[in-house]
Amino acid sequence: MSEADSLSGRRVLVTRPAERAGGLIAAIEAAGGRPVALPTLVLAAAKPSADAIAAARTADFILFTSPASVAHGLELLGLTAGTGAQIGAVGPATAAALRQRGLPPEIEPIGAADSEGLLRAPQLAPERVQGRQIVIVRGGPGRATLPGELMARGAAVHYADVYRRERPQAPTAGTASACDILTATSNEGLTNLLAMLEPREVDIVRAKPLAVSSARTAELARAQGFRHEPQIADQAGDPGLLAAIRRCASRLSSNRAQPDASEPRSENT
């Protein structure tokens, strides 16, 4: 069975927030798989502080960290096309969300769709941000890499928390353990998935192949005891994650055909 058709009939757990899951669900279906939606994050609007709203009106740079930060942030901060600030986006999905709303980003990551990549953009070089006002639009506290480095470069950084991430309360019994392949697109989403399981399901789920969006989430999966080596998307967005899902399916097929050829990764390695 080739990698192209190895997804046929496989049940794939999609853990993205419901607002962002449609593209991946469609891609899995188009590849012959059976997507099973189980959001492990709920995104709810949150009112930014008055200081954040004021800072956004006079900022030199406004950096959006996710599509949700765009969806909630533009209206809450009163931002429209023609704003005087330079607009930045962490990743292609965030950039696409800005373009759809008439605010094409001037600053995008270089080399990797993450904070480190955005910090490589020439517009955020130390000599360009020193003494400048930067607003980071986000969903509450997250990684300190972006704000920490910008402050080290001499910028004044403000946070606009325009949404919050919550763990869903819906019952999940048997949903994840019945799937063939799991996905996780953030550390928080993976942590929530494990917390949402019934105790009897945890070991079953840890033995499932897992496709992840980043090396950081793969590292967390290893630390959480997942037995198979996580398959990491080699590019941002749905195409990269779908390729990682297909690799999981191919390994499942290979293991079934040759049970001794590919053993799960030992927890001691």
Short mmCIF file of C-alpha atoms in Angstrom, two decimals, residues 140-267:
data_model
loop_
_atom_site.label_atom_id
_atom_site.label_comp_id
_atom_site.label_asym_id
_atom_site.label_seq_id
_atom_site.Cartn_x
_atom_site.Cartn_y
_atom_site.Cartn_z
CA GLY A 140 -3.70 35.12 26.84
CA PRO A 141 -0.22 34.28 28.14
CA GLY A 142 1.85 32.03 25.92
CA ARG A 143 5.48 31.54 24.96
CA ALA A 144 7.79 34.31 26.12
CA THR A 145 10.09 34.11 23.10
CA LEU A 146 8.55 36.88 20.99
CA PRO A 147 7.90 39.53 23.64
CA GLY A 148 11.10 38.71 25.51
CA GLU A 149 13.33 39.17 22.47
CA LEU A 150 11.52 42.32 21.33
CA MET A 151 12.01 43.88 24.76
CA ALA A 152 15.66 42.82 24.67
CA ARG A 153 15.91 44.72 21.37
CA GLY A 154 14.66 47.86 23.11
CA ALA A 155 10.98 47.85 22.17
CA ALA A 156 8.10 48.67 24.50
CA VAL A 157 5.76 45.66 24.30
CA HIS A 158 2.04 45.71 25.11
CA TYR A 159 -0.35 42.75 25.15
CA ALA A 160 -3.87 42.71 23.76
CA ASP A 161 -5.57 39.57 25.04
CA VAL A 162 -8.59 39.31 22.73
CA TYR A 163 -9.64 35.71 23.33
CA ARG A 164 -9.13 32.96 25.85
CA ARG A 165 -8.48 29.26 25.43
CA GLU A 166 -10.59 26.87 27.47
CA ARG A 167 -10.81 23.11 27.85
CA PRO A 168 -14.10 21.75 26.48
CA GLN A 169 -16.51 20.17 28.92
CA ALA A 170 -18.24 17.87 26.42
CA PRO A 171 -18.05 14.10 27.18
CA THR A 172 -15.33 12.30 25.22
CA ALA A 173 -15.64 8.69 26.38
CA GLY A 174 -14.30 6.34 23.73
CA THR A 175 -13.88 8.94 20.99
CA ALA A 176 -10.08 9.15 20.95
CA SER A 177 -9.43 5.49 21.78
CA ALA A 178 -11.62 4.40 18.85
CA CYS A 179 -9.49 6.31 16.33
CA ASP A 180 -6.55 4.90 14.39
CA ILE A 181 -4.49 8.11 14.28
CA LEU A 182 -4.42 11.18 16.53
CA THR A 183 -3.48 14.77 15.77
CA ALA A 184 -2.32 17.61 18.00
CA THR A 185 -1.65 21.13 16.79
CA SER A 186 -0.50 22.71 20.05
CA ASN A 187 0.96 21.72 23.39
CA GLU A 188 -2.14 22.97 25.18
CA GLY A 189 -4.39 20.96 22.89
CA LEU A 190 -2.43 17.78 23.55
CA THR A 191 -2.42 18.38 27.30
CA ASN A 192 -6.17 18.94 27.23
CA LEU A 193 -6.75 15.77 25.22
CA LEU A 194 -5.05 13.65 27.86
CA ALA A 195 -6.94 15.45 30.63
CA MET A 196 -10.27 14.86 28.88
CA LEU A 197 -9.80 11.07 28.71
CA GLU A 198 -11.27 8.56 31.09
CA PRO A 199 -8.49 6.83 33.09
CA ARG A 200 -8.96 3.54 31.25
CA GLU A 201 -8.37 5.29 27.91
CA VAL A 202 -5.06 6.95 28.66
CA ASP A 203 -2.79 3.97 27.95
CA ILE A 204 -4.81 3.08 24.85
CA VAL A 205 -4.42 6.60 23.46
CA ARG A 206 -0.70 6.75 24.24
CA ALA A 207 -0.22 3.68 22.03
CA LYS A 208 -1.81 5.44 19.02
CA PRO A 209 0.25 7.04 16.22
CA LEU A 210 0.30 10.82 16.59
CA ALA A 211 0.74 13.56 13.98
CA VAL A 212 1.79 16.96 15.35
CA SER A 213 2.38 20.44 13.99
CA SER A 214 5.70 21.20 15.67
CA ALA A 215 8.79 19.74 17.26
CA ARG A 216 7.74 21.29 20.58
CA THR A 217 4.52 19.28 20.59
CA ALA A 218 6.42 16.14 19.59
CA GLU A 219 8.73 16.69 22.56
CA LEU A 220 5.74 17.00 24.87
CA ALA A 221 4.20 13.81 23.44
CA ARG A 222 7.39 11.89 24.18
CA ALA A 223 7.43 13.27 27.73
CA GLN A 224 3.78 12.25 28.15
CA GLY A 225 4.57 8.65 27.27
CA PHE A 226 3.35 8.25 23.69
CA ARG A 227 4.87 5.01 22.47
CA HIS A 228 5.28 5.78 18.78
CA GLU A 229 7.61 8.50 17.55
CA PRO A 230 5.37 11.48 16.70
CA GLN A 231 5.23 12.44 13.03
CA ILE A 232 5.98 16.16 12.67
CA ALA A 233 4.47 18.28 9.89
CA ASP A 234 7.22 19.41 7.55
CA GLN A 235 5.39 22.60 6.58
CA ALA A 236 2.83 24.87 8.18
CA GLY A 237 -0.89 24.44 7.65
CA ASP A 238 -3.12 21.57 6.60
CA PRO A 239 -0.88 20.14 3.83
CA GLY A 240 2.00 19.54 6.23
CA LEU A 241 -0.19 17.99 8.88
CA LEU A 242 -1.96 15.78 6.32
CA ALA A 243 1.42 14.49 5.13
CA ALA A 244 2.32 13.64 8.75
CA ILE A 245 -1.03 11.83 9.14
CA ARG A 246 -0.29 9.83 6.00
CA ARG A 247 3.08 8.81 7.39
CA CYS A 248 1.32 7.57 10.52
CA ALA A 249 -1.06 5.54 8.35
CA SER A 250 1.78 4.10 6.28
CA ARG A 251 3.55 2.96 9.44
CA LEU A 252 0.36 1.35 10.68
CA SER A 253 0.06 -0.55 7.40
CA SER A 254 3.73 -1.55 7.52
CA ASN A 255 3.44 -2.75 11.11
CA ARG A 256 0.38 -4.81 10.28
CA ALA A 257 2.11 -6.44 7.32
CA GLN A 258 5.43 -6.90 9.13
CA PRO A 259 4.73 -6.92 12.87
CA ASP A 260 8.39 -7.37 13.84
CA ALA A 261 9.80 -4.76 11.45
CA SER A 262 8.73 -1.62 13.27
CA GLU A 263 8.18 -1.62 17.00
CA PRO A 264 6.82 1.36 18.95
CA ARG A 265 9.48 3.62 20.39
CA SER A 266 10.59 2.51 23.83
CA GLU A 267 9.79 4.89 26.65
#
